[in-house]
mmCIF file of C-alpha atoms in Angstrom:
data_model
loop_
_atom_site.group_PDB
_atom_site.id
_atom_site.type_symbol
_atom_site.label_atom_id
_atom_site.label_comp_id
_atom_site.label_asym_id
_atom_site.label_seq_id
_atom_site.Cartn_x
_atom_site.Cartn_y
_atom_site.Cartn_z
ATOM 1 C CA UNK A 25 -11.806 -29.391 -10.002
ATOM 2 C CA UNK A 26 -11.068 -29.403 -6.257
ATOM 3 C CA UNK A 27 -8.196 -26.946 -6.663
ATOM 4 C CA UNK A 28 -10.388 -24.547 -8.637
ATOM 5 C CA UNK A 29 -13.071 -24.741 -5.942
ATOM 6 C CA UNK A 30 -10.502 -24.051 -3.201
ATOM 7 C CA UNK A 31 -9.179 -21.090 -5.154
ATOM 8 C CA UNK A 32 -12.687 -19.651 -5.557
ATOM 9 C CA UNK A 33 -13.423 -20.117 -1.857
ATOM 10 C CA UNK A 34 -10.192 -18.335 -0.943
ATOM 11 C CA UNK A 35 -11.052 -15.442 -3.256
ATOM 12 C CA UNK A 36 -14.551 -15.225 -1.802
ATOM 13 C CA UNK A 37 -13.163 -15.293 1.746
ATOM 14 C CA UNK A 38 -10.825 -12.400 0.956
ATOM 15 C CA UNK A 39 -13.678 -10.410 -0.571
ATOM 16 C CA UNK A 40 -15.870 -11.049 2.469
ATOM 17 C CA UNK A 41 -13.120 -9.749 4.756
ATOM 18 C CA UNK A 42 -14.083 -6.181 3.802
ATOM 19 C CA UNK A 43 -17.450 -6.728 5.558
ATOM 20 C CA UNK A 44 -18.566 -7.443 9.101
ATOM 21 C CA UNK A 45 -21.160 -10.185 9.574
ATOM 22 C CA UNK A 46 -23.726 -7.502 10.444
ATOM 23 C CA UNK A 47 -23.012 -5.725 7.148
ATOM 24 C CA UNK A 48 -23.370 -8.979 5.199
ATOM 25 C CA UNK A 49 -26.724 -9.696 6.844
ATOM 26 C CA UNK A 50 -27.871 -6.193 5.935
ATOM 27 C CA UNK A 51 -26.796 -6.655 2.307
ATOM 28 C CA UNK A 52 -28.672 -9.955 2.118
ATOM 29 C CA UNK A 53 -31.827 -8.516 3.687
ATOM 30 C CA UNK A 54 -31.888 -5.439 1.443
ATOM 31 C CA UNK A 55 -31.295 -7.502 -1.696
ATOM 32 C CA UNK A 56 -34.077 -9.942 -0.850
ATOM 33 C CA UNK A 57 -36.605 -7.154 -0.221
ATOM 34 C CA UNK A 58 -35.612 -4.571 -2.838
ATOM 35 C CA UNK A 59 -33.023 -6.043 -5.195
ATOM 36 C CA UNK A 60 -29.981 -4.222 -6.510
ATOM 37 C CA UNK A 61 -31.409 -0.739 -5.929
ATOM 38 C CA UNK A 62 -31.554 -1.355 -2.178
ATOM 39 C CA UNK A 63 -28.042 -2.810 -2.087
ATOM 40 C CA UNK A 64 -26.485 0.085 -3.998
ATOM 41 C CA UNK A 65 -26.360 2.644 -1.121
ATOM 42 C CA UNK A 66 -24.850 0.040 1.228
ATOM 43 C CA UNK A 67 -22.037 -0.635 -1.226
ATOM 44 C CA UNK A 68 -21.526 3.064 -1.909
ATOM 45 C CA UNK A 69 -21.043 3.528 1.829
ATOM 46 C CA UNK A 70 -18.528 0.654 1.940
ATOM 47 C CA UNK A 71 -16.511 2.006 -1.001
ATOM 48 C CA UNK A 72 -16.423 5.433 0.671
ATOM 49 C CA UNK A 73 -15.288 3.812 3.918
ATOM 50 C CA UNK A 74 -12.461 2.044 2.100
ATOM 51 C CA UNK A 75 -11.368 5.296 0.461
ATOM 52 C CA UNK A 76 -11.472 7.216 3.762
ATOM 53 C CA UNK A 77 -9.895 4.650 6.083
ATOM 54 C CA UNK A 78 -7.248 6.326 8.219
ATOM 55 C CA UNK A 79 -3.863 4.699 8.717
ATOM 56 C CA UNK A 80 -1.322 6.286 11.070
ATOM 57 C CA UNK A 81 2.203 4.881 10.903
ATOM 58 C CA UNK A 82 4.723 6.016 13.526
ATOM 59 C CA UNK A 83 8.396 6.180 12.582
ATOM 60 C CA UNK A 84 10.525 6.400 15.700
ATOM 61 C CA UNK A 85 14.097 5.847 16.869
ATOM 62 C CA UNK A 86 17.227 7.674 17.958
ATOM 63 C CA UNK A 87 18.062 11.138 16.678
ATOM 64 C CA UNK A 88 20.065 10.954 13.442
ATOM 65 C CA UNK A 89 18.958 7.429 12.552
ATOM 66 C CA UNK A 90 17.516 8.553 9.206
ATOM 67 C CA UNK A 91 13.791 8.616 10.024
ATOM 68 C CA UNK A 92 12.989 11.526 7.706
ATOM 69 C CA UNK A 93 14.842 9.968 4.753
ATOM 70 C CA UNK A 94 13.000 6.721 5.412
ATOM 71 C CA UNK A 95 9.597 8.480 5.409
ATOM 72 C CA UNK A 96 10.424 10.178 2.122
ATOM 73 C CA UNK A 97 11.422 6.821 0.622
ATOM 74 C CA UNK A 98 8.144 5.218 1.736
ATOM 75 C CA UNK A 99 6.199 8.067 0.127
ATOM 76 C CA UNK A 100 8.190 7.870 -3.105
ATOM 77 C CA UNK A 101 9.731 11.325 -2.576
ATOM 78 C CA UNK A 102 13.213 12.806 -2.410
ATOM 79 C CA UNK A 103 14.165 15.574 0.015
ATOM 80 C CA UNK A 104 13.841 18.114 -2.839
ATOM 81 C CA UNK A 105 10.195 17.270 -3.586
ATOM 82 C CA UNK A 106 7.343 19.412 -2.344
ATOM 83 C CA UNK A 107 5.964 18.088 0.936
ATOM 84 C CA UNK A 108 9.042 15.986 1.710
ATOM 85 C CA UNK A 109 10.167 15.507 5.319
ATOM 86 C CA UNK A 110 13.086 17.780 6.266
ATOM 87 C CA UNK A 111 16.410 15.930 6.214
ATOM 88 C CA UNK A 112 19.515 17.186 8.028
ATOM 89 C CA UNK A 113 22.620 16.173 9.940
ATOM 90 C CA UNK A 114 21.147 17.628 13.156
ATOM 91 C CA UNK A 115 17.800 16.837 14.788
ATOM 92 C CA UNK A 116 15.183 18.430 12.515
ATOM 93 C CA UNK A 117 12.000 17.038 14.114
ATOM 94 C CA UNK A 118 11.021 18.647 17.441
ATOM 95 C CA UNK A 119 7.435 17.347 17.695
ATOM 96 C CA UNK A 120 5.397 14.579 16.017
ATOM 97 C CA UNK A 121 4.936 15.638 12.394
ATOM 98 C CA UNK A 122 2.474 13.926 10.079
ATOM 99 C CA UNK A 123 3.268 13.482 6.382
ATOM 100 C CA UNK A 124 0.350 12.388 4.200
ATOM 101 C CA UNK A 125 0.769 9.978 1.339
ATOM 102 C CA UNK A 126 0.991 11.877 -1.990
ATOM 103 C CA UNK A 127 -2.261 10.396 -3.341
ATOM 104 C CA UNK A 128 -3.952 8.546 -0.439
ATOM 105 C CA UNK A 129 -4.555 11.473 1.907
ATOM 106 C CA UNK A 130 -5.826 9.361 4.822
ATOM 107 C CA UNK A 131 -2.550 7.433 5.031
ATOM 108 C CA UNK A 132 -0.090 9.368 7.171
ATOM 109 C CA UNK A 133 3.480 8.731 8.282
ATOM 110 C CA UNK A 134 4.401 10.351 11.604
ATOM 111 C CA UNK A 135 7.975 11.450 12.060
ATOM 112 C CA UNK A 136 8.544 11.325 15.825
ATOM 113 C CA UNK A 137 11.371 13.300 17.452
ATOM 114 C CA UNK A 138 14.545 11.356 18.185
ATOM 115 C CA UNK A 139 14.307 9.569 21.516
ATOM 116 C CA UNK A 140 17.895 10.430 22.372
ATOM 117 C CA UNK A 141 17.552 14.229 22.299
ATOM 118 C CA UNK A 142 17.879 16.428 25.394
ATOM 119 C CA UNK A 143 14.263 17.516 24.996
ATOM 120 C CA UNK A 144 12.905 13.970 25.082
ATOM 121 C CA UNK A 145 14.531 11.529 27.482
ATOM 122 C CA UNK A 146 13.696 7.843 27.250
ATOM 123 C CA UNK A 147 11.523 8.141 30.373
ATOM 124 C CA UNK A 148 9.245 10.924 29.076
ATOM 125 C CA UNK A 149 9.302 10.049 25.399
ATOM 126 C CA UNK A 150 6.854 7.160 25.403
ATOM 127 C CA UNK A 151 4.160 9.159 27.206
ATOM 128 C CA UNK A 152 4.527 12.422 25.292
ATOM 129 C CA UNK A 153 4.418 10.761 21.860
ATOM 130 C CA UNK A 154 0.898 9.348 22.505
ATOM 131 C CA UNK A 155 1.845 5.918 21.222
ATOM 132 C CA UNK A 156 -1.700 4.532 21.408
ATOM 133 C CA UNK A 157 -2.968 6.560 18.442
ATOM 134 C CA UNK A 158 -0.734 4.831 15.884
ATOM 135 C CA UNK A 159 -1.675 1.667 13.990
ATOM 136 C CA UNK A 160 1.844 0.267 13.957
ATOM 137 C CA UNK A 161 5.428 1.350 14.449
ATOM 138 C CA UNK A 162 8.690 1.297 12.562
ATOM 139 C CA UNK A 163 11.789 1.667 14.742
ATOM 140 C CA UNK A 164 14.645 3.096 12.693
ATOM 141 C CA UNK A 165 18.149 2.535 14.017
ATOM 142 C CA UNK A 166 21.585 3.319 12.594
ATOM 143 C CA UNK A 167 24.906 1.946 13.751
ATOM 144 C CA UNK A 168 25.083 -0.247 16.826
ATOM 145 C CA UNK A 169 21.984 -1.461 18.644
ATOM 146 C CA UNK A 170 21.188 0.914 21.534
ATOM 147 C CA UNK A 171 19.316 0.680 24.830
ATOM 148 C CA UNK A 172 16.736 3.163 23.521
ATOM 149 C CA UNK A 173 15.917 0.736 20.683
ATOM 150 C CA UNK A 174 15.141 -1.995 23.212
ATOM 151 C CA UNK A 175 13.079 0.369 25.394
ATOM 152 C CA UNK A 176 10.946 1.471 22.447
ATOM 153 C CA UNK A 177 10.364 -2.114 21.289
ATOM 154 C CA UNK A 178 9.376 -3.229 24.790
ATOM 155 C CA UNK A 179 6.867 -0.389 25.241
ATOM 156 C CA UNK A 180 5.309 -0.945 21.813
ATOM 157 C CA UNK A 181 4.899 -4.635 22.622
ATOM 158 C CA UNK A 182 3.311 -3.747 25.983
ATOM 159 C CA UNK A 183 0.723 -1.656 24.122
ATOM 160 C CA UNK A 184 -0.137 -4.654 21.952
ATOM 161 C CA UNK A 185 0.985 -2.903 18.765
ATOM 162 C CA UNK A 186 2.896 -4.351 15.812
ATOM 163 C CA UNK A 187 6.389 -3.011 15.126
ATOM 164 C CA UNK A 188 9.178 -3.523 12.609
ATOM 165 C CA UNK A 189 12.828 -2.910 13.363
ATOM 166 C CA UNK A 190 14.758 -1.229 10.550
ATOM 167 C CA UNK A 191 18.529 -0.951 10.569
ATOM 168 C CA UNK A 192 19.048 1.968 8.195
ATOM 169 C CA UNK A 193 22.127 3.216 6.312
ATOM 170 C CA UNK A 194 23.288 -0.350 5.705
ATOM 171 C CA UNK A 195 24.962 0.761 2.474
ATOM 172 C CA UNK A 196 27.239 3.134 4.413
ATOM 173 C CA UNK A 197 28.048 0.425 6.975
ATOM 174 C CA UNK A 198 29.020 -2.086 4.293
ATOM 175 C CA UNK A 199 31.080 0.503 2.421
ATOM 176 C CA UNK A 200 33.053 1.286 5.584
ATOM 177 C CA UNK A 201 33.737 -2.418 6.104
ATOM 178 C CA UNK A 202 35.060 -2.725 2.556
ATOM 179 C CA UNK A 203 37.450 0.186 3.140
ATOM 180 C CA UNK A 204 38.958 -1.624 6.111
ATOM 181 C CA UNK A 205 40.464 -4.138 3.689
ATOM 182 C CA UNK A 206 40.839 -7.894 3.969
ATOM 183 C CA UNK A 207 38.271 -10.476 2.960
ATOM 184 C CA UNK A 208 34.748 -9.110 2.683
ATOM 185 C CA UNK A 209 31.526 -11.085 2.238
ATOM 186 C CA UNK A 210 28.525 -8.751 2.068
ATOM 187 C CA UNK A 211 25.925 -11.425 2.782
ATOM 188 C CA UNK A 212 27.894 -12.737 5.749
ATOM 189 C CA UNK A 213 28.329 -9.252 7.219
ATOM 190 C CA UNK A 214 24.623 -8.509 6.824
ATOM 191 C CA UNK A 215 23.869 -11.810 8.525
ATOM 192 C CA UNK A 216 26.017 -10.814 11.514
ATOM 193 C CA UNK A 217 24.326 -7.420 11.833
ATOM 194 C CA UNK A 218 20.857 -8.936 11.563
ATOM 195 C CA UNK A 219 21.662 -11.656 14.126
ATOM 196 C CA UNK A 220 22.986 -9.062 16.557
ATOM 197 C CA UNK A 221 19.749 -7.045 16.338
ATOM 198 C CA UNK A 222 17.570 -10.157 16.710
ATOM 199 C CA UNK A 223 19.629 -11.366 19.684
ATOM 200 C CA UNK A 224 19.460 -8.079 21.572
ATOM 201 C CA UNK A 225 15.745 -7.640 20.928
ATOM 202 C CA UNK A 226 15.293 -11.185 22.179
ATOM 203 C CA UNK A 227 17.098 -10.323 25.401
ATOM 204 C CA UNK A 228 14.700 -7.370 25.777
ATOM 205 C CA UNK A 229 11.770 -9.815 25.686
ATOM 206 C CA UNK A 230 10.898 -9.579 21.979
ATOM 207 C CA UNK A 231 10.916 -13.120 20.513
ATOM 208 C CA UNK A 232 11.249 -13.528 16.729
ATOM 209 C CA UNK A 233 11.309 -9.785 15.915
ATOM 210 C CA UNK A 234 10.940 -8.445 12.369
ATOM 211 C CA UNK A 235 14.395 -7.015 11.505
ATOM 212 C CA UNK A 236 15.276 -5.491 8.135
ATOM 213 C CA UNK A 237 18.552 -3.994 6.889
ATOM 214 C CA UNK A 238 17.903 -1.227 4.377
ATOM 215 C CA UNK A 239 19.115 1.892 2.638
ATOM 216 C CA UNK A 240 16.481 4.577 2.080
ATOM 217 C CA UNK A 241 18.292 5.553 -1.123
ATOM 218 C CA UNK A 242 18.490 2.051 -2.631
ATOM 219 C CA UNK A 243 14.974 0.666 -2.497
ATOM 220 C CA UNK A 244 15.728 -2.244 -4.818
ATOM 221 C CA UNK A 245 18.613 -3.555 -2.706
ATOM 222 C CA UNK A 246 19.309 -5.256 0.624
ATOM 223 C CA UNK A 247 16.145 -6.051 2.647
ATOM 224 C CA UNK A 248 13.992 -3.213 1.296
ATOM 225 C CA UNK A 249 11.889 -5.373 -1.092
ATOM 226 C CA UNK A 250 11.252 -7.992 1.636
ATOM 227 C CA UNK A 251 10.464 -5.232 4.118
ATOM 228 C CA UNK A 252 7.815 -3.771 1.808
ATOM 229 C CA UNK A 253 6.153 -7.147 1.353
ATOM 230 C CA UNK A 254 6.108 -7.873 5.093
ATOM 231 C CA UNK A 255 4.740 -4.530 6.274
ATOM 232 C CA UNK A 256 1.017 -5.224 5.904
ATOM 233 C CA UNK A 257 1.100 -8.350 8.092
ATOM 234 C CA UNK A 258 -0.802 -7.980 11.336
ATOM 235 C CA UNK A 259 -3.115 -5.159 10.207
ATOM 236 C CA UNK A 260 -6.906 -5.545 10.103
ATOM 237 C CA UNK A 261 -8.113 -6.404 6.604
ATOM 238 C CA UNK A 262 -9.321 -2.952 5.523
ATOM 239 C CA UNK A 263 -6.252 -1.161 6.885
ATOM 240 C CA UNK A 264 -4.018 -3.784 5.324
ATOM 241 C CA UNK A 265 -5.549 -3.131 1.920
ATOM 242 C CA UNK A 266 -5.171 0.640 2.328
ATOM 243 C CA UNK A 267 -1.532 0.273 3.341
ATOM 244 C CA UNK A 268 -0.717 -1.981 0.381
ATOM 245 C CA UNK A 269 -2.082 0.663 -1.992
ATOM 246 C CA UNK A 270 0.114 3.282 -0.295
ATOM 247 C CA UNK A 271 3.353 1.376 -0.917
ATOM 248 C CA UNK A 272 5.727 2.574 -3.647
ATOM 249 C CA UNK A 273 6.175 0.156 -6.554
ATOM 250 C CA UNK A 274 9.525 -1.357 -5.570
ATOM 251 C CA UNK A 275 8.831 -4.853 -6.918
ATOM 252 C CA UNK A 276 6.501 -6.793 -9.185
ATOM 253 C CA UNK A 277 5.180 -8.547 -6.084
ATOM 254 C CA UNK A 278 3.985 -5.219 -4.620
ATOM 255 C CA UNK A 279 2.220 -4.409 -7.895
ATOM 256 C CA UNK A 280 0.481 -7.793 -7.812
ATOM 257 C CA UNK A 281 -0.608 -7.227 -4.212
ATOM 258 C CA UNK A 282 -2.155 -3.931 -5.270
ATOM 259 C CA UNK A 283 -4.006 -5.700 -8.066
ATOM 260 C CA UNK A 284 -5.475 -8.190 -5.571
ATOM 261 C CA UNK A 285 -6.757 -5.344 -3.387
ATOM 262 C CA UNK A 286 -8.289 -3.443 -6.307
ATOM 263 C CA UNK A 287 -9.909 -6.584 -7.734
ATOM 264 C CA UNK A 288 -11.939 -6.886 -4.545
ATOM 265 C CA UNK A 289 -13.517 -3.486 -5.190
ATOM 266 C CA UNK A 290 -14.528 -4.088 -8.791
ATOM 267 C CA UNK A 291 -17.627 -6.175 -8.078
ATOM 268 C CA UNK A 292 -18.928 -3.519 -5.662
ATOM 269 C CA UNK A 293 -18.535 -0.824 -8.314
ATOM 270 C CA UNK A 294 -20.238 -3.096 -10.838
ATOM 271 C CA UNK A 295 -23.285 -3.551 -8.612
ATOM 272 C CA UNK A 296 -23.449 0.194 -7.973
ATOM 273 C CA UNK A 297 -23.361 0.718 -11.728
ATOM 274 C CA UNK A 298 -26.179 -1.793 -12.167
ATOM 275 C CA UNK A 299 -28.322 -0.044 -9.559
ATOM 276 C CA UNK A 300 -27.770 3.526 -10.749
ATOM 277 C CA UNK A 301 -29.750 5.125 -13.551
ATOM 278 C CA UNK A 302 -27.188 3.950 -16.081
ATOM 279 C CA UNK A 303 -26.023 6.033 -19.003
ATOM 280 C CA UNK A 304 -26.151 4.129 -22.311
ATOM 281 C CA UNK A 305 -22.757 3.758 -23.961
ATOM 282 C CA UNK A 306 -23.085 4.226 -27.739
ATOM 283 C CA UNK A 307 -22.082 1.153 -29.693
ATOM 284 C CA UNK A 308 -22.416 -1.279 -26.781
ATOM 285 C CA UNK A 309 -25.104 -3.793 -26.037
ATOM 286 C CA UNK A 310 -25.167 -2.864 -22.344
ATOM 287 C CA UNK A 311 -25.653 0.227 -20.217
ATOM 288 C CA UNK A 312 -22.881 1.502 -17.950
ATOM 289 C CA UNK A 313 -22.445 4.392 -15.565
ATOM 290 C CA UNK A 314 -19.714 6.451 -17.209
ATOM 291 C CA UNK A 315 -18.852 8.413 -14.076
ATOM 292 C CA UNK A 316 -18.156 5.232 -12.099
ATOM 293 C CA UNK A 317 -15.973 3.769 -14.850
ATOM 294 C CA UNK A 318 -13.881 6.902 -15.427
ATOM 295 C CA UNK A 319 -13.457 7.520 -11.689
ATOM 296 C CA UNK A 320 -12.408 3.926 -11.012
ATOM 297 C CA UNK A 321 -9.782 3.831 -13.775
ATOM 298 C CA UNK A 322 -8.282 7.154 -12.618
ATOM 299 C CA UNK A 323 -8.180 5.756 -9.062
ATOM 300 C CA UNK A 324 -6.486 2.548 -10.278
ATOM 301 C CA UNK A 325 -3.806 4.681 -11.949
ATOM 302 C CA UNK A 326 -3.091 6.567 -8.726
ATOM 303 C CA UNK A 327 -2.858 3.391 -6.656
ATOM 304 C CA UNK A 328 -0.462 1.836 -9.178
ATOM 305 C CA UNK A 329 1.733 5.003 -9.240
ATOM 306 C CA UNK A 330 0.830 5.713 -12.872
ATOM 307 C CA UNK A 331 -0.723 9.158 -12.459
ATOM 308 C CA UNK A 332 1.201 12.167 -13.796
ATOM 309 C CA UNK A 333 2.370 13.288 -10.326
ATOM 310 C CA UNK A 334 3.897 9.888 -9.503
ATOM 311 C CA UNK A 335 5.482 9.583 -12.943
ATOM 312 C CA UNK A 336 7.050 13.059 -12.596
ATOM 313 C CA UNK A 337 8.670 12.080 -9.292
ATOM 314 C CA UNK A 338 9.934 8.811 -10.788
ATOM 315 C CA UNK A 339 11.238 10.608 -13.875
ATOM 316 C CA UNK A 340 13.270 12.978 -11.695
ATOM 317 C CA UNK A 341 14.756 10.134 -9.697
ATOM 318 C CA UNK A 342 15.724 8.043 -12.701
ATOM 319 C CA UNK A 343 16.788 10.773 -15.133
ATOM 320 C CA UNK A 344 14.075 9.697 -17.553
ATOM 321 C CA UNK A 345 11.326 11.940 -18.883
ATOM 322 C CA UNK A 346 7.635 11.357 -18.156
ATOM 323 C CA UNK A 347 7.190 10.814 -21.901
ATOM 324 C CA UNK A 348 9.843 8.053 -21.814
ATOM 325 C CA UNK A 349 8.035 6.297 -18.981
ATOM 326 C CA UNK A 350 4.656 6.560 -20.711
ATOM 327 C CA UNK A 351 6.208 5.320 -23.954
ATOM 328 C CA UNK A 352 7.550 2.270 -22.108
ATOM 329 C CA UNK A 353 4.079 1.554 -20.742
ATOM 330 C CA UNK A 354 2.524 1.751 -24.224
ATOM 331 C CA UNK A 355 -1.063 2.244 -23.084
ATOM 332 C CA UNK A 356 -3.867 4.607 -24.023
ATOM 333 C CA UNK A 357 -5.006 4.351 -20.391
ATOM 334 C CA UNK A 358 -2.241 6.732 -19.295
ATOM 335 C CA UNK A 359 -3.838 9.549 -21.278
ATOM 336 C CA UNK A 360 -7.089 11.349 -20.573
ATOM 337 C CA UNK A 361 -9.890 8.955 -19.602
ATOM 338 C CA UNK A 362 -12.983 9.934 -21.576
ATOM 339 C CA UNK A 363 -16.202 8.324 -22.800
ATOM 340 C CA UNK A 364 -14.604 7.286 -26.148
ATOM 341 C CA UNK A 365 -11.816 5.533 -24.211
ATOM 342 C CA UNK A 366 -14.434 3.624 -22.202
ATOM 343 C CA UNK A 367 -16.284 2.715 -25.393
ATOM 344 C CA UNK A 368 -13.040 1.404 -26.868
ATOM 345 C CA UNK A 369 -12.607 -0.874 -23.859
ATOM 346 C CA UNK A 370 -16.251 -1.885 -23.788
ATOM 347 C CA UNK A 371 -16.255 -3.033 -27.401
ATOM 348 C CA UNK A 372 -13.561 -5.526 -26.507
ATOM 349 C CA UNK A 373 -15.598 -6.773 -23.562
ATOM 350 C CA UNK A 374 -18.828 -7.575 -25.391
ATOM 351 C CA UNK A 375 -17.877 -11.193 -26.045
ATOM 352 C CA UNK A 376 -17.705 -12.181 -22.380
ATOM 353 C CA UNK A 377 -18.387 -15.875 -21.873
ATOM 354 C CA UNK A 378 -20.907 -17.413 -19.495
ATOM 355 C CA UNK A 379 -18.056 -18.905 -17.442
ATOM 356 C CA UNK A 380 -16.669 -15.411 -16.915
ATOM 357 C CA UNK A 381 -20.112 -14.280 -15.730
ATOM 358 C CA UNK A 382 -20.317 -17.140 -13.259
ATOM 359 C CA UNK A 383 -16.802 -16.466 -12.020
ATOM 360 C CA UNK A 384 -17.629 -12.822 -11.383
ATOM 361 C CA UNK A 385 -20.903 -13.565 -9.644
ATOM 362 C CA UNK A 386 -19.311 -16.214 -7.417
ATOM 363 C CA UNK A 387 -17.275 -13.497 -5.715
ATOM 364 C CA UNK A 388 -20.359 -11.541 -4.680
ATOM 365 C CA UNK A 389 -21.084 -12.443 -1.062
ATOM 366 C CA UNK A 390 -24.604 -13.451 -0.007
ATOM 367 C CA UNK A 391 -26.392 -11.932 -3.019
ATOM 368 C CA UNK A 392 -25.997 -15.017 -5.187
ATOM 369 C CA UNK A 393 -27.096 -14.025 -8.686
ATOM 370 C CA UNK A 394 -27.387 -10.704 -10.456
ATOM 371 C CA UNK A 395 -28.577 -11.916 -13.824
ATOM 372 C CA UNK A 396 -31.635 -9.727 -13.293
ATOM 373 C CA UNK A 397 -29.388 -6.635 -13.178
ATOM 374 C CA UNK A 398 -27.578 -8.279 -16.043
ATOM 375 C CA UNK A 399 -25.764 -6.403 -18.722
ATOM 376 C CA UNK A 400 -24.834 -3.256 -16.792
ATOM 377 C CA UNK A 401 -23.219 -5.230 -13.986
ATOM 378 C CA UNK A 402 -21.366 -7.536 -16.332
ATOM 379 C CA UNK A 403 -20.136 -4.800 -18.658
ATOM 380 C CA UNK A 404 -18.827 -2.662 -15.787
ATOM 381 C CA UNK A 405 -17.178 -5.680 -14.183
ATOM 382 C CA UNK A 406 -15.553 -6.693 -17.444
ATOM 383 C CA UNK A 407 -14.336 -3.203 -18.425
ATOM 384 C CA UNK A 408 -12.803 -2.515 -15.013
ATOM 385 C CA UNK A 409 -11.181 -5.953 -14.849
ATOM 386 C CA UNK A 410 -9.603 -5.427 -18.267
ATOM 387 C CA UNK A 411 -8.517 -1.892 -17.351
ATOM 388 C CA UNK A 412 -6.893 -3.069 -14.127
ATOM 389 C CA UNK A 413 -4.987 -5.824 -15.902
ATOM 390 C CA UNK A 414 -3.700 -3.371 -18.526
ATOM 391 C CA UNK A 415 -2.608 -0.907 -15.851
ATOM 392 C CA UNK A 416 -0.824 -3.632 -13.887
ATOM 393 C CA UNK A 417 1.115 -4.491 -17.035
ATOM 394 C CA UNK A 418 1.931 -0.777 -17.456
ATOM 395 C CA UNK A 419 3.192 -0.583 -13.878
ATOM 396 C CA UNK A 420 5.442 -3.602 -14.447
ATOM 397 C CA UNK A 421 6.943 -2.019 -17.577
ATOM 398 C CA UNK A 422 7.542 1.318 -15.832
ATOM 399 C CA UNK A 423 9.177 -0.491 -12.912
ATOM 400 C CA UNK A 424 11.520 -2.313 -15.295
ATOM 401 C CA UNK A 425 12.566 0.996 -16.872
ATOM 402 C CA UNK A 426 13.112 2.569 -13.443
ATOM 403 C CA UNK A 427 15.239 -0.349 -12.220
ATOM 404 C CA UNK A 428 17.308 -0.202 -15.397
ATOM 405 C CA UNK A 429 17.923 3.518 -14.974
ATOM 406 C CA UNK A 430 18.870 3.170 -11.286
#
């Protein structure tokens, strides 16, 4: 019983993290004086804020380190895709260039010019790049650790910003070592490279730095999966949730993290549905707002990389067709989301138990009980929870197919 209580408290704490104390007090006051109808606009504002939260990620490092390829990998694109960062053997970035996420337009990766170019010396670089405007930094380095890498890390630390150090092109480094002949232990060689980076960053005054060895073309290998899971650490709660949703689906763990973020939004949408002039759903014993349900499920698909645009990019990369990927997912939720589709889901949600009601209501901060709003809240909550779980399962199946093809 104690473990269940601790789990509920943790879930409630995570849900509350979307709100400031002032916002929570406002929600409580409005609910006590006007009920759900007064709370609805406050939650609509919060959902809009979550959707429009800006996140600016700076990708910096020496010229030729592979920054553009890295940005494309983080956005799930190849250099041939529309909107991809230009990739070349010479310096292709001459000024900070922002690349928006394919579906989350307020998330932007900034490709900064190489610090080692003649146009930008180490002394002028830090000032001209306006470092303060970025939420966190990724230093991309290739080959041996350089003085510029240490200078960048030191300045970022001075600004009080989080940074991650990425040693790129590790696949090429390891391949070259193999060609030299003799005994070769990949894990041991990676350990030496990682230790060298950590040691030299330590000498520059950066204790316990985050160092990852990756290939932008092999996102399921080396340190790339661990890198993806570590990236959100250190961000404020709302920005952390936005960044998690912007990550490509490189592992089951990333998909699960996305589910956790989206679960926190469901109760807000359910209350909004309960407070709106709800549209009756034929064949159901409750009223739901169809626009909210359809919009939420389409949004879930985008965040889980299951929309047609994301599937087309994945199909190109893996040599599979979009139809093959959808067939592997085996879900009607990857087709057009219409009122009959919602009805189909709602019919399966009618038999919700009282314990499920209590579990859902427990996660609602301050308000306490919404039994007065009743059926509309519960039906929306149940339908969206079921839809999210089905889409998570779809994402896992598509990932398995992609890994098999790669």
